[in-house]
Short mmCIF file of C-alpha atoms in Angstrom, two decimals:
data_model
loop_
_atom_site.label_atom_id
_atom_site.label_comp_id
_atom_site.label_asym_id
_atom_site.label_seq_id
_atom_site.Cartn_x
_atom_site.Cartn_y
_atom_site.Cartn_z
CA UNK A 1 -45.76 28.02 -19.04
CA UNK A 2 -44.62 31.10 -16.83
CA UNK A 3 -46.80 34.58 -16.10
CA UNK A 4 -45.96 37.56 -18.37
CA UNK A 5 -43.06 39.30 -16.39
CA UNK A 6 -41.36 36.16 -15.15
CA UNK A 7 -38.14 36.54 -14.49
CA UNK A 8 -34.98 35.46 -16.16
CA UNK A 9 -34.21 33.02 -13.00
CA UNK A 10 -37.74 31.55 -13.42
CA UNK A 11 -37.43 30.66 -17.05
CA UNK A 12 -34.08 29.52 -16.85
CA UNK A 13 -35.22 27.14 -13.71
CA UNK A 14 -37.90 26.05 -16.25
CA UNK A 15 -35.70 24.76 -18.74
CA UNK A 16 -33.17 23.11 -16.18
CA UNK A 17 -36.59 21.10 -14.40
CA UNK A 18 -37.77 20.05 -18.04
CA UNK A 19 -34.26 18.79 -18.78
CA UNK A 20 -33.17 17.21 -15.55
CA UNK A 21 -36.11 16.10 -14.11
CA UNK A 22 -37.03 13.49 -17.11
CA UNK A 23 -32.48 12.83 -17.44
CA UNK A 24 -32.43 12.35 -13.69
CA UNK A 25 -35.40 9.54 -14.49
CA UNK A 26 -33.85 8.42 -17.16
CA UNK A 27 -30.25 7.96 -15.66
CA UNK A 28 -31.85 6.52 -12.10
CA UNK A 29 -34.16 4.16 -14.82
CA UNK A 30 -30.67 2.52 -16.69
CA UNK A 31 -28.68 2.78 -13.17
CA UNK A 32 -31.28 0.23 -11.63
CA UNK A 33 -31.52 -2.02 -14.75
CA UNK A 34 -27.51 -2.32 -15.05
CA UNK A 35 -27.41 -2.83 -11.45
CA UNK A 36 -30.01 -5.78 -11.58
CA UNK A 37 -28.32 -7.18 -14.63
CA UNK A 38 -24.73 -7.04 -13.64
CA UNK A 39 -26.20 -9.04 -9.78
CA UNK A 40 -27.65 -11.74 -11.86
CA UNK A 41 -24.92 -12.42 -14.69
CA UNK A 42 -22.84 -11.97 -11.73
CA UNK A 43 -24.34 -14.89 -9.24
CA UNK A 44 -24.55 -17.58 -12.12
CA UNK A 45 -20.70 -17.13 -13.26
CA UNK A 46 -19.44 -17.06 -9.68
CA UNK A 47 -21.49 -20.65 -8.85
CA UNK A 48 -20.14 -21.90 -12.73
CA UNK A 49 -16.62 -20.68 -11.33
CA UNK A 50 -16.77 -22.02 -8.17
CA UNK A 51 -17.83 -25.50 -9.67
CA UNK A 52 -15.73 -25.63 -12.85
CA UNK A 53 -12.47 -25.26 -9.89
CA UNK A 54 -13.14 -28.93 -9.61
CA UNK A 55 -14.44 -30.38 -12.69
CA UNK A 56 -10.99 -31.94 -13.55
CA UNK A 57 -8.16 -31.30 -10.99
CA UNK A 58 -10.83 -32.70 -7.62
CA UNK A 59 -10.28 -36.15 -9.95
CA UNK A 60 -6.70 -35.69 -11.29
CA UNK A 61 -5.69 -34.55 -7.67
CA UNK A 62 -7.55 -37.16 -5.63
CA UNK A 63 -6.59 -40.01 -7.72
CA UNK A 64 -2.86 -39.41 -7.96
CA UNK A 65 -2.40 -38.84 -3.63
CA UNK A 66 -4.49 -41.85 -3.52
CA UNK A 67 -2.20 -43.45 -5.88
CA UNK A 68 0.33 -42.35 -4.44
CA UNK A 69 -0.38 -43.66 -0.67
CA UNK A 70 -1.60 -47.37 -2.12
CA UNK A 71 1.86 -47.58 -4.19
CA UNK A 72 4.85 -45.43 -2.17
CA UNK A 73 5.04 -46.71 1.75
CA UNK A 74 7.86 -44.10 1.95
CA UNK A 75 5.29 -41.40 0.99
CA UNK A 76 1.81 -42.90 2.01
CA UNK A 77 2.47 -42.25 5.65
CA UNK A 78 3.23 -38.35 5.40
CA UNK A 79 0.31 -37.68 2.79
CA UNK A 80 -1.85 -39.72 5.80
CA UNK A 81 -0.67 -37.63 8.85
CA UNK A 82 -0.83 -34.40 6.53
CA UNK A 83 -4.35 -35.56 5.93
CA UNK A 84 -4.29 -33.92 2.40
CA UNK A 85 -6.84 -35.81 0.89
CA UNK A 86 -8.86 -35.08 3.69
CA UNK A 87 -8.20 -31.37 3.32
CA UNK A 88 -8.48 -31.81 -0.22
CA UNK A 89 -12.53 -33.34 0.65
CA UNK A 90 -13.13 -30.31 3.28
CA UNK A 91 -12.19 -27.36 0.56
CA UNK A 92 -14.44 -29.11 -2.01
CA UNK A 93 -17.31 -29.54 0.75
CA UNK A 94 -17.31 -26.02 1.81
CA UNK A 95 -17.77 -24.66 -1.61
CA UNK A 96 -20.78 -26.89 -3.01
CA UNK A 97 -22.07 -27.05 0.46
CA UNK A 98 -21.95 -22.92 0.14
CA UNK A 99 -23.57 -22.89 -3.17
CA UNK A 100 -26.31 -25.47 -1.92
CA UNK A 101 -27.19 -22.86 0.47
CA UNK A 102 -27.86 -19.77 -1.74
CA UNK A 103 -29.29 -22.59 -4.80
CA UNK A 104 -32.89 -21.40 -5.54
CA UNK A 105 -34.00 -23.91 -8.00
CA UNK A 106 -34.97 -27.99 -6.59
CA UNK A 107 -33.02 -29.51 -9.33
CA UNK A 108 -29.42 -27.16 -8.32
CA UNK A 109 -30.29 -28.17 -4.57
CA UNK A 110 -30.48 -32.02 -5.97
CA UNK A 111 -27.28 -32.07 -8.02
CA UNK A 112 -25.23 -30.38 -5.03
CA UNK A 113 -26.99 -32.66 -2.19
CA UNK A 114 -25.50 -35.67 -4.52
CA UNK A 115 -22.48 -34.20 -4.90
CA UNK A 116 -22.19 -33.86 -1.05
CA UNK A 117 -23.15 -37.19 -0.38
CA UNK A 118 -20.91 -38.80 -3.00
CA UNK A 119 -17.89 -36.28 -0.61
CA UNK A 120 -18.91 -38.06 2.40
CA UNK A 121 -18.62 -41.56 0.49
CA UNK A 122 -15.81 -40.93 -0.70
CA UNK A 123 -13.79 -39.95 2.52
CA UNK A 124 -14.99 -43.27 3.85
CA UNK A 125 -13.44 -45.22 1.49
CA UNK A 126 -10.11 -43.08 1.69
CA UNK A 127 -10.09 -43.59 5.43
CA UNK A 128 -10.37 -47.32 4.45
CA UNK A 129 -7.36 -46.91 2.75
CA UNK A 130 -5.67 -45.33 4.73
CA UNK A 131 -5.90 -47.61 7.54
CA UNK A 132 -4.26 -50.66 5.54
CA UNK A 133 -1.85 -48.17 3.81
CA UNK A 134 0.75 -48.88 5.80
CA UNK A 135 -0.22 -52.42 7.30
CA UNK A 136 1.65 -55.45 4.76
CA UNK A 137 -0.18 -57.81 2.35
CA UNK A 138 -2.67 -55.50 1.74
CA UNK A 139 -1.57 -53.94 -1.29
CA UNK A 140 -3.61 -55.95 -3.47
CA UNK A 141 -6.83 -54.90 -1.88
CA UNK A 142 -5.93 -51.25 -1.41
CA UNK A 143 -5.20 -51.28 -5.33
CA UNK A 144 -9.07 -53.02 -5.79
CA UNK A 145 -10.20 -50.29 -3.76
CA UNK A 146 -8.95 -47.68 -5.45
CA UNK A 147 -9.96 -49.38 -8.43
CA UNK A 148 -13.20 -49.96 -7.73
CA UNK A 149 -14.19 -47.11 -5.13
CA UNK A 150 -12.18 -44.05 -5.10
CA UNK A 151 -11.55 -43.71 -8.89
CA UNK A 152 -15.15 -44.79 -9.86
CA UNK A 153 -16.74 -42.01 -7.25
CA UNK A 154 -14.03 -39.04 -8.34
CA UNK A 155 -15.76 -39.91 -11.54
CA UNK A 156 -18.95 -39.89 -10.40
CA UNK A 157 -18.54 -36.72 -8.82
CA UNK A 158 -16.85 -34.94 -11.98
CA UNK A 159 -19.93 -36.21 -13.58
CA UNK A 160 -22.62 -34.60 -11.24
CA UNK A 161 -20.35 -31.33 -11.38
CA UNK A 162 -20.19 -31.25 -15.17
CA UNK A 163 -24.07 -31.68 -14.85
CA UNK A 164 -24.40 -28.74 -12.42
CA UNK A 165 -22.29 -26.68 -14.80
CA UNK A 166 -24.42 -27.30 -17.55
CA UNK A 167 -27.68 -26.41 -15.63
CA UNK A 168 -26.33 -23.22 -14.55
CA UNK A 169 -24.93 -22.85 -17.79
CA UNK A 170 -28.13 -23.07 -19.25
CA UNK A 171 -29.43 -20.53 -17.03
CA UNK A 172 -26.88 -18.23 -18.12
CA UNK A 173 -28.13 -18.20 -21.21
CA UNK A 174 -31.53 -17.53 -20.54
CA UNK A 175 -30.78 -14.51 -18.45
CA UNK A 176 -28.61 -13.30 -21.42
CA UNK A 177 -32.22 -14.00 -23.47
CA UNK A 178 -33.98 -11.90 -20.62
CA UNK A 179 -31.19 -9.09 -20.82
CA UNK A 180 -31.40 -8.78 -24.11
CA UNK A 181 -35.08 -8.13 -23.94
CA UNK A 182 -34.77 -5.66 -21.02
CA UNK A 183 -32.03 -4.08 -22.98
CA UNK A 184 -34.23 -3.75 -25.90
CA UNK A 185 -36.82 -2.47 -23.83
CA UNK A 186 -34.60 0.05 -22.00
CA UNK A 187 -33.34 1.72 -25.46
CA UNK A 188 -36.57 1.65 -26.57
CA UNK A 189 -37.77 3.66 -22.89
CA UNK A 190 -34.76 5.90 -23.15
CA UNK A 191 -34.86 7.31 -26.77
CA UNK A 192 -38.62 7.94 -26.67
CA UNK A 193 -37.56 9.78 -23.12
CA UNK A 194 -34.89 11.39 -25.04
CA UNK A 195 -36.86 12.63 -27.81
CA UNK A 196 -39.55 14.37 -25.79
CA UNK A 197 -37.20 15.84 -23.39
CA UNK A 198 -35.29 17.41 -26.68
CA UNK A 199 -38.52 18.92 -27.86
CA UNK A 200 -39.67 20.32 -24.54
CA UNK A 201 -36.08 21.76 -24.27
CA UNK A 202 -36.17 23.18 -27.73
CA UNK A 203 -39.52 24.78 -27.31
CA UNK A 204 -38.91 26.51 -23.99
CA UNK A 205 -35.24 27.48 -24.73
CA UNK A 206 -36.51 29.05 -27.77
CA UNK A 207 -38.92 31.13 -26.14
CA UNK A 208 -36.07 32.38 -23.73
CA UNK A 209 -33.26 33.32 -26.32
CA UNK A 210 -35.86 35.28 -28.10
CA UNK A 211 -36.49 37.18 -25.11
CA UNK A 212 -33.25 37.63 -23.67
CA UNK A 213 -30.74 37.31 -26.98
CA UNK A 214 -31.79 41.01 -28.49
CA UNK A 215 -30.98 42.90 -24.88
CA UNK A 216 -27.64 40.50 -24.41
CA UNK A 217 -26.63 41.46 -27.80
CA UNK A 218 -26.92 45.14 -26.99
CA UNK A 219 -25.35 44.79 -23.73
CA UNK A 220 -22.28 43.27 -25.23
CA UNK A 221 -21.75 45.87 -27.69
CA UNK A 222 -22.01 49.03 -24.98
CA UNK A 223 -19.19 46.61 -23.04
CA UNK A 224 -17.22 46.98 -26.07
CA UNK A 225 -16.90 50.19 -25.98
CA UNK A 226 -16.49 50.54 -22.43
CA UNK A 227 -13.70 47.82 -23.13
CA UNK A 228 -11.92 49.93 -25.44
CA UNK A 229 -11.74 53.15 -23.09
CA UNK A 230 -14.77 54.91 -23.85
CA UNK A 231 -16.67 55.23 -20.65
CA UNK A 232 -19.60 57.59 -21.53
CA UNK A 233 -21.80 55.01 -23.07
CA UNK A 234 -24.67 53.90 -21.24
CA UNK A 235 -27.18 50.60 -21.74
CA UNK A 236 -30.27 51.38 -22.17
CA UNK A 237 -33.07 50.44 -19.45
CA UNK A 238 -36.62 49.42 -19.81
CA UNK A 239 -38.13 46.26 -18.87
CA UNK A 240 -38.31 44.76 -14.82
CA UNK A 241 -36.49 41.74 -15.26
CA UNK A 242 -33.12 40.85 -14.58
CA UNK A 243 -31.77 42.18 -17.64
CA UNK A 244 -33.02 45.31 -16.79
CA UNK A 245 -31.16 45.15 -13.56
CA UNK A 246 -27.85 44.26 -15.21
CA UNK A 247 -28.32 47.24 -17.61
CA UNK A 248 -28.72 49.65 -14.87
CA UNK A 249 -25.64 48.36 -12.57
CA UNK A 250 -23.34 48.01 -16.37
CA UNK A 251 -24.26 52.10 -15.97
CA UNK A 252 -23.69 52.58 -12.73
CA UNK A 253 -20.07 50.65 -13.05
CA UNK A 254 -18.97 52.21 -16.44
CA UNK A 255 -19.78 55.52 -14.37
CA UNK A 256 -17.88 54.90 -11.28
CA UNK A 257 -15.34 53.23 -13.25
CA UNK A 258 -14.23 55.93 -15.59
CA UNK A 259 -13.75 58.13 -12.29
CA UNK A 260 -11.90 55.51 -10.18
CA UNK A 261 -9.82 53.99 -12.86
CA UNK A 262 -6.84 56.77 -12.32
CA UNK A 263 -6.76 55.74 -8.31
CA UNK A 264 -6.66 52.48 -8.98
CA UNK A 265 -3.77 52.68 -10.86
CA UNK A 266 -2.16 54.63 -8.28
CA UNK A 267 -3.21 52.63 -5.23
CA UNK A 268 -2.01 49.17 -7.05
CA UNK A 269 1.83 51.06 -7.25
CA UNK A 270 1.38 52.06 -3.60
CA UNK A 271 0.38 49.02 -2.95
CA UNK A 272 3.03 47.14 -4.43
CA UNK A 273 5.10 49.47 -2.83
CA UNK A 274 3.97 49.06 0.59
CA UNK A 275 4.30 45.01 -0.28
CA UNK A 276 7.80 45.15 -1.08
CA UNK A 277 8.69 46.48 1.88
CA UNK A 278 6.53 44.91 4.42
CA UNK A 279 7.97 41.45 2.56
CA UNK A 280 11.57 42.80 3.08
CA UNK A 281 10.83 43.20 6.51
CA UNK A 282 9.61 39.45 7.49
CA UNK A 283 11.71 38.47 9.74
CA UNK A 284 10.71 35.25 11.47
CA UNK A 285 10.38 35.49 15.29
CA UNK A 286 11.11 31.60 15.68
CA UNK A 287 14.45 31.86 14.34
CA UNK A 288 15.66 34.81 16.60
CA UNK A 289 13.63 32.37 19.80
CA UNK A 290 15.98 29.60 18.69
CA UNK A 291 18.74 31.18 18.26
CA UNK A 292 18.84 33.62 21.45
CA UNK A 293 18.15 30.08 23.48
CA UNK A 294 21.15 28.36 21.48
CA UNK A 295 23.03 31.50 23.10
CA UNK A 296 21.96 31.16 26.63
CA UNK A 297 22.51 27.91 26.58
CA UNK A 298 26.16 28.55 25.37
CA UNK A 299 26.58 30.80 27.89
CA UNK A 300 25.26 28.47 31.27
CA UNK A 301 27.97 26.09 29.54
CA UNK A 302 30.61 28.27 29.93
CA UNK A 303 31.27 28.21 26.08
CA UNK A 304 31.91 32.20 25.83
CA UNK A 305 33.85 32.04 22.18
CA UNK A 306 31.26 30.42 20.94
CA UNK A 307 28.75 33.08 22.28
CA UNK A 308 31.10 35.71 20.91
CA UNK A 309 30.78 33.64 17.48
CA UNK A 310 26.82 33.10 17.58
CA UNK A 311 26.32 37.22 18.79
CA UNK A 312 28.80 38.45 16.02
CA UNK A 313 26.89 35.90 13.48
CA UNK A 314 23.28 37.36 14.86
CA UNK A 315 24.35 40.85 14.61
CA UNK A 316 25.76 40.78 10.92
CA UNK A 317 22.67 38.98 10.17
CA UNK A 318 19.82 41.70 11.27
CA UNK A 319 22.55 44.75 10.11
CA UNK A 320 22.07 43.21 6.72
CA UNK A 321 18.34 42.37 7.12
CA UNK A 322 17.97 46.12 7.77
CA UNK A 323 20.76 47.47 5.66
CA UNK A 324 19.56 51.18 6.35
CA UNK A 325 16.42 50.76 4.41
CA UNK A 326 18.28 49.89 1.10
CA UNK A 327 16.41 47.95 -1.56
CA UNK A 328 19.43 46.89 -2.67
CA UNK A 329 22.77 46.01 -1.17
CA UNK A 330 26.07 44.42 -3.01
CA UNK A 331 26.88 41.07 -3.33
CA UNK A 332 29.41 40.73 -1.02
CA UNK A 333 26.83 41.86 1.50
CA UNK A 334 24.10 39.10 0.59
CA UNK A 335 26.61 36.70 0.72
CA UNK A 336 27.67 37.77 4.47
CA UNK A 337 23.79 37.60 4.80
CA UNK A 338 23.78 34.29 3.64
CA UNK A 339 26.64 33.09 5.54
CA UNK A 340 25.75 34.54 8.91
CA UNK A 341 22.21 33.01 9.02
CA UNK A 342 24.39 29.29 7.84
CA UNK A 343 26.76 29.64 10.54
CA UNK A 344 23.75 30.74 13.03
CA UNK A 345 21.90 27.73 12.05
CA UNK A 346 24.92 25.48 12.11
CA UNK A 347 25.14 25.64 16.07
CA UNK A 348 21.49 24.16 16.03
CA UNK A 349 21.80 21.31 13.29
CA UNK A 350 25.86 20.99 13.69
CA UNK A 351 24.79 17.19 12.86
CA UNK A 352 23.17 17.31 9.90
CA UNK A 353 23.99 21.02 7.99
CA UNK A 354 27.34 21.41 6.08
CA UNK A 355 27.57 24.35 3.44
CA UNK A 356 29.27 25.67 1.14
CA UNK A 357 29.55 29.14 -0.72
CA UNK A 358 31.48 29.72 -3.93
CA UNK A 359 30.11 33.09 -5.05
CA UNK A 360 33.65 34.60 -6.58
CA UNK A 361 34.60 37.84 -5.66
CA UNK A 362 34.44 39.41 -9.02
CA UNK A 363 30.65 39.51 -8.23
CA UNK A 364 31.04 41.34 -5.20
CA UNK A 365 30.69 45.05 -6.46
CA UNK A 366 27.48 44.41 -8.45
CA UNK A 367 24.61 45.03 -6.77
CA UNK A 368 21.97 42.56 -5.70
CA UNK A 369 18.16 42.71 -4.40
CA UNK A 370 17.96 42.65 -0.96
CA UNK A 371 16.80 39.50 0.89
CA UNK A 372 16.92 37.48 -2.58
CA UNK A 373 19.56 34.74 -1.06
CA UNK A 374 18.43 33.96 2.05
CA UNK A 375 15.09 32.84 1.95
CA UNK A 376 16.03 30.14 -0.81
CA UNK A 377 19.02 29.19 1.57
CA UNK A 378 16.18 28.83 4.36
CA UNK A 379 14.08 26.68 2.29
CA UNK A 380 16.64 24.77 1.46
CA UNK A 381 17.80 23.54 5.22
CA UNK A 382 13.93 23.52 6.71
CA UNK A 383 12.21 21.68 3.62
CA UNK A 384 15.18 19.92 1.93
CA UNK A 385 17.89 19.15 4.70
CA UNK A 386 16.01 18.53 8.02
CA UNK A 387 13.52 16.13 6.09
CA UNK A 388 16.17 13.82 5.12
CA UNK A 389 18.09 11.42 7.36
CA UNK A 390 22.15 11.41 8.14
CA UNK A 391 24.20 14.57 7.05
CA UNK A 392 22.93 16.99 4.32
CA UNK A 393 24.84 19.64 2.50
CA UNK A 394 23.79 23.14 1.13
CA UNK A 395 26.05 24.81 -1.57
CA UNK A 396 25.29 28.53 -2.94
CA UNK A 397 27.18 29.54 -6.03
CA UNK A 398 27.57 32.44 -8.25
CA UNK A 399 28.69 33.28 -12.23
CA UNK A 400 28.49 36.15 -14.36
CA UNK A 401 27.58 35.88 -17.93
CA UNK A 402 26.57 37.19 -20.76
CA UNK A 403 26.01 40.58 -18.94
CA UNK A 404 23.54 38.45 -16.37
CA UNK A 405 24.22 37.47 -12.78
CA UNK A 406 23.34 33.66 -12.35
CA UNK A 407 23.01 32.39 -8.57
CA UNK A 408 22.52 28.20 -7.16
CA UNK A 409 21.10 27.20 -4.20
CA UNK A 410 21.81 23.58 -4.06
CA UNK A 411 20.67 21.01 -1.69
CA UNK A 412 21.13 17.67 -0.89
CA UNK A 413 17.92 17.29 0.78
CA UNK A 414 14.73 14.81 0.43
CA UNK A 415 14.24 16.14 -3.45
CA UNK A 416 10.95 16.63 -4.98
CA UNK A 417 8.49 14.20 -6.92
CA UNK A 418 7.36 15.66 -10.67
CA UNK A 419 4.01 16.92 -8.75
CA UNK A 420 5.60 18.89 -5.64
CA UNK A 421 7.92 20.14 -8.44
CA UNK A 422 5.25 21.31 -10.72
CA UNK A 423 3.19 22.52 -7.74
CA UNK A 424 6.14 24.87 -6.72
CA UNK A 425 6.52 26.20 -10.23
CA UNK A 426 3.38 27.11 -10.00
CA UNK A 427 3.82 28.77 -7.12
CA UNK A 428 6.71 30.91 -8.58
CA UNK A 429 4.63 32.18 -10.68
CA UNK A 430 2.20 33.25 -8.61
CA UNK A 431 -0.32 30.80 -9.60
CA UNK A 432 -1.64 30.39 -5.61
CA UNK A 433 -0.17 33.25 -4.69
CA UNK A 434 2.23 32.16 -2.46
CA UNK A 435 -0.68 29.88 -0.46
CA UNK A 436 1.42 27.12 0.39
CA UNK A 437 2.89 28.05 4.14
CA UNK A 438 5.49 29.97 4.71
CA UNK A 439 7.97 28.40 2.88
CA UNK A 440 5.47 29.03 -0.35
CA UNK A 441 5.42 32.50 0.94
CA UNK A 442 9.28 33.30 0.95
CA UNK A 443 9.38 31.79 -2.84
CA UNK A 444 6.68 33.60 -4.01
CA UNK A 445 8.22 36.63 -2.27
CA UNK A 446 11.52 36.19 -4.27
CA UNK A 447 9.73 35.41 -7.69
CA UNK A 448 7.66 38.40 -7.28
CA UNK A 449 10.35 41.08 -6.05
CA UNK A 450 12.70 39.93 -9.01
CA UNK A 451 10.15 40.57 -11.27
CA UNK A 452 9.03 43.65 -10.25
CA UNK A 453 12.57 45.12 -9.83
CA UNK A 454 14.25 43.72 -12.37
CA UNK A 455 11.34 42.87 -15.30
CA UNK A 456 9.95 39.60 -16.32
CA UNK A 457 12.53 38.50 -18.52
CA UNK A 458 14.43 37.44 -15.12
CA UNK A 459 13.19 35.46 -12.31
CA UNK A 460 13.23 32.39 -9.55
CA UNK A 461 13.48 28.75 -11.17
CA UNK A 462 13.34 25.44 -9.91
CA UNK A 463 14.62 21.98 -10.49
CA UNK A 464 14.63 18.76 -8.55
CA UNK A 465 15.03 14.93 -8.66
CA UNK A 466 13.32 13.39 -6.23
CA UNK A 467 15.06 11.88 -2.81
CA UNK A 468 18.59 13.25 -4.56
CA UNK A 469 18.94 17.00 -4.45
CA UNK A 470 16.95 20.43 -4.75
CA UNK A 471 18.06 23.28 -6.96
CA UNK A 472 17.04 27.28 -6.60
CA UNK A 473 18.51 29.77 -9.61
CA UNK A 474 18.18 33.12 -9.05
CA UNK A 475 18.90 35.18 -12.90
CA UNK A 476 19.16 38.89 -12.80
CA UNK A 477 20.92 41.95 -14.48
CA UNK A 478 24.63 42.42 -13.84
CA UNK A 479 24.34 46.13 -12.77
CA UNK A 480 27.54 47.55 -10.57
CA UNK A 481 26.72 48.81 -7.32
#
């Protein structure tokens, strides 16, 4: 089946053509016969459905309006100038006159041509009827007509429906006969299919694990041992196939590994390291644009207190951003922090931002990560408050307990739907690694440096209800600064 020497890939592309190949047949083989079965079952129920509409309310209908125009003057003349039984003729003439057209067999195309022709009749007669409907003394012979014409061809044409509906009925069950026999036949196809396709699997597969089982088997246990520290072991190498060529790189690795594993571990702290602080540092060039325009634009106005305001606002803001390189800062320092970049942002959305802090200041001399506040306070106005129409509120709050700092960041905003919620849980957890923008960024951010300061018994959590309000809790140690 394949030369001596054949590689793994080769066999292993054997087996998947012997398998597929035949299945692919197979499944294109049933696809085609369901296909053709489900058109024809489909055609003869749609013409039985289309007919069976009128089997009994064309007659019911037609004979009480005509009824009803030979009997009522007061009614007879708006049933005539709505010309309902007219329209009631036209909707039954476009659907057997549509089902004459696609009719294959002479005796379909016979019952529909009558039932056509016994339409036509018909809306002679009604027009007949019509005419004297409303004329006096001819009540009597209206009533004979309807007798004797319109009741006796509503009949006739149930009749050569019902008759139609039987034909087609008839045909229905013979294609069910013929299904069943291609049904039969397809099983039949399929598990003889099936059974050779098992046995050509089952021979070649065979031939592959007994090649290939023995050297995976060995290479598994020398990963073991690797696994558990001990990085002298070596695979052993023989053969040209790929095997052979995973044993030699499993050497290689377990080699370079043992002497690398020692920097690693070093590089990931310096890297984490480096991370913290290059995360501290983000600080978004769009918000200084906006608000160094907001303070021009105070100034050409004249306004200069509230430039004094915005500049003083501005300046606590970065002097806490940098806070002399400190890690970590006190509370009442993230909370001026937090305030300065509210009051900032409050000369931009002045029509839609009010906040509110209640942090007590009994939490003010324990100390807090830096940056943990703000970027929740952030997400809070750009993804919760600006997406949501009319005024929006932000509240940040603060509690000790139980030797544990617990902060809120509240909003008001647009809310979040049980997926965006779960999605952002997620995202805490550094499940896309903070993928999601820059708002998935700052979260992550927060999440991450919490955990890595603090340990991962505290951390960022989420809540939401969706077009109501947006909660942020921030859980840490209550250590004094």
């Amino acid at each position: 089946m394949w030369k001596k020497g054949s590689t793994l890939k080769k066999r292993l592309n054997t087996l998947l053509l012997v398998c597929l190949i035949p299945l692919a047949a197979l499944l294109l083989y049933l696809l085609i016969m369901v296909d053709r079965f489900s058109r024809r079952y489909d055609v003869v129920v749609e013409k039985i459905t289309k007919a069976n509409a009128y089997n009994i309310d064309f007659k019911e209908d037609m004979d009480y309006l005509m009824y009803i125009i030979v009997v009522n003057a007061e009614r007879a003349g708006e049933l005539v100038d709505t010309q309902k039984p007219h329209l009631l003729i036209e909707d039954a003439r476009q659907v057997f006159q549509g089902l004459y057209e696609t009719a294959d067999e002479e005796y379909a195309k016979n019952r529909l041509n009558g039932i056509l022709k016994s339409l036509n009749t018909l809306e002679d007669r009604i027009e007949e009827i019509e005419a004297d409907a409303l004329v006096s003394g001819s009540y009597d012979r209206n009533m004979e007509r309807l007798d004797l014409n319109i009741r006796i061809l509503t009949e006739l044409i149930q009749e050569q429906i019902q008759k139609y509906i039987y034909y087609e009925t008839t045909n229905l069950e013979s294609l069910r006969e013929g299904i069943r026999a291609d049904v039969d036949q397809a099983i039949r196809t399929v598990g003889i299919g099936y059974v050779f396709i098992l046995a050509g699997a089952l021979l070649i597969s065979r031939k592959i694990m007994t090649n290939i089982t023995e050297p995976v088997r060995r290479l598994c246990e020398m990963t073991r041992q690797a696994g558990r520290g001990d990085f002298a072991v070596r695979a052993r190498e023989g053969s040209d196939d790929e095997l052979a060529v995973l044993n030699s790189s499993f050497n290689q690795m377990v080699e370079e590994v043992g002497n690398l594993v020692e920097d690693i571990r070093v590089e990931q702290l310096n890297l984490r390291a480096t991370e913290l602080k290059l995360l501290q540092a983000q600080i978004n060039p769009h918000f200084l644009y906006n608000t160094l325009d907001t303070i021009i634009w105070l100034a050409e106005a004249g306004d200069s207190q509230q430039v004094v305001i915005l500049v003083s606002a501005l300046s606590d803001f970065f002097r806490t951003t940098l806070s002399k390189g400190r890690d970590y800062i006190t509370v009442r320092e993230e909370e001026a922090h937090i305030r300065s970049y509210l009051q900032i942002q409050q000369f931009r959305y002045r029509d839609i931002l009010e906040y509110e802090i209640q942090i007590p200041e009994e939490l003010y001399q324990y100390q807090i990560l830096k940056l943990t506040l703000q970027p929740l306070v952030e997400n809070a106005l750009y993804h919760g408050i600006k997406n949501k129409r009319g005024m929006g509120k932000i509240r940040v709050t603060g509690e000790h307990k139980d030797g544990r700092l617990f902060f809120r960041v509240w909003d008001n905003g647009k809310g979040m739907n049980e997926t965006e919620l779960l999605r952002v849980r997620e995202l805490i957890k550094g499940g896309k690694n903070g993928e999601d923008g820059p708002s998935g960024f700052g979260l992550f951010n927060v999440a991450q440096r919490i955990c890595l300061n603090y340990g991962a018994e505290y951390g960022l959590f989420a809540d939401s209800a969706e077009g109501e309000w947006t909660e942020f809790s921030v859980e840490i140690p209550a250590v004094k600064n």
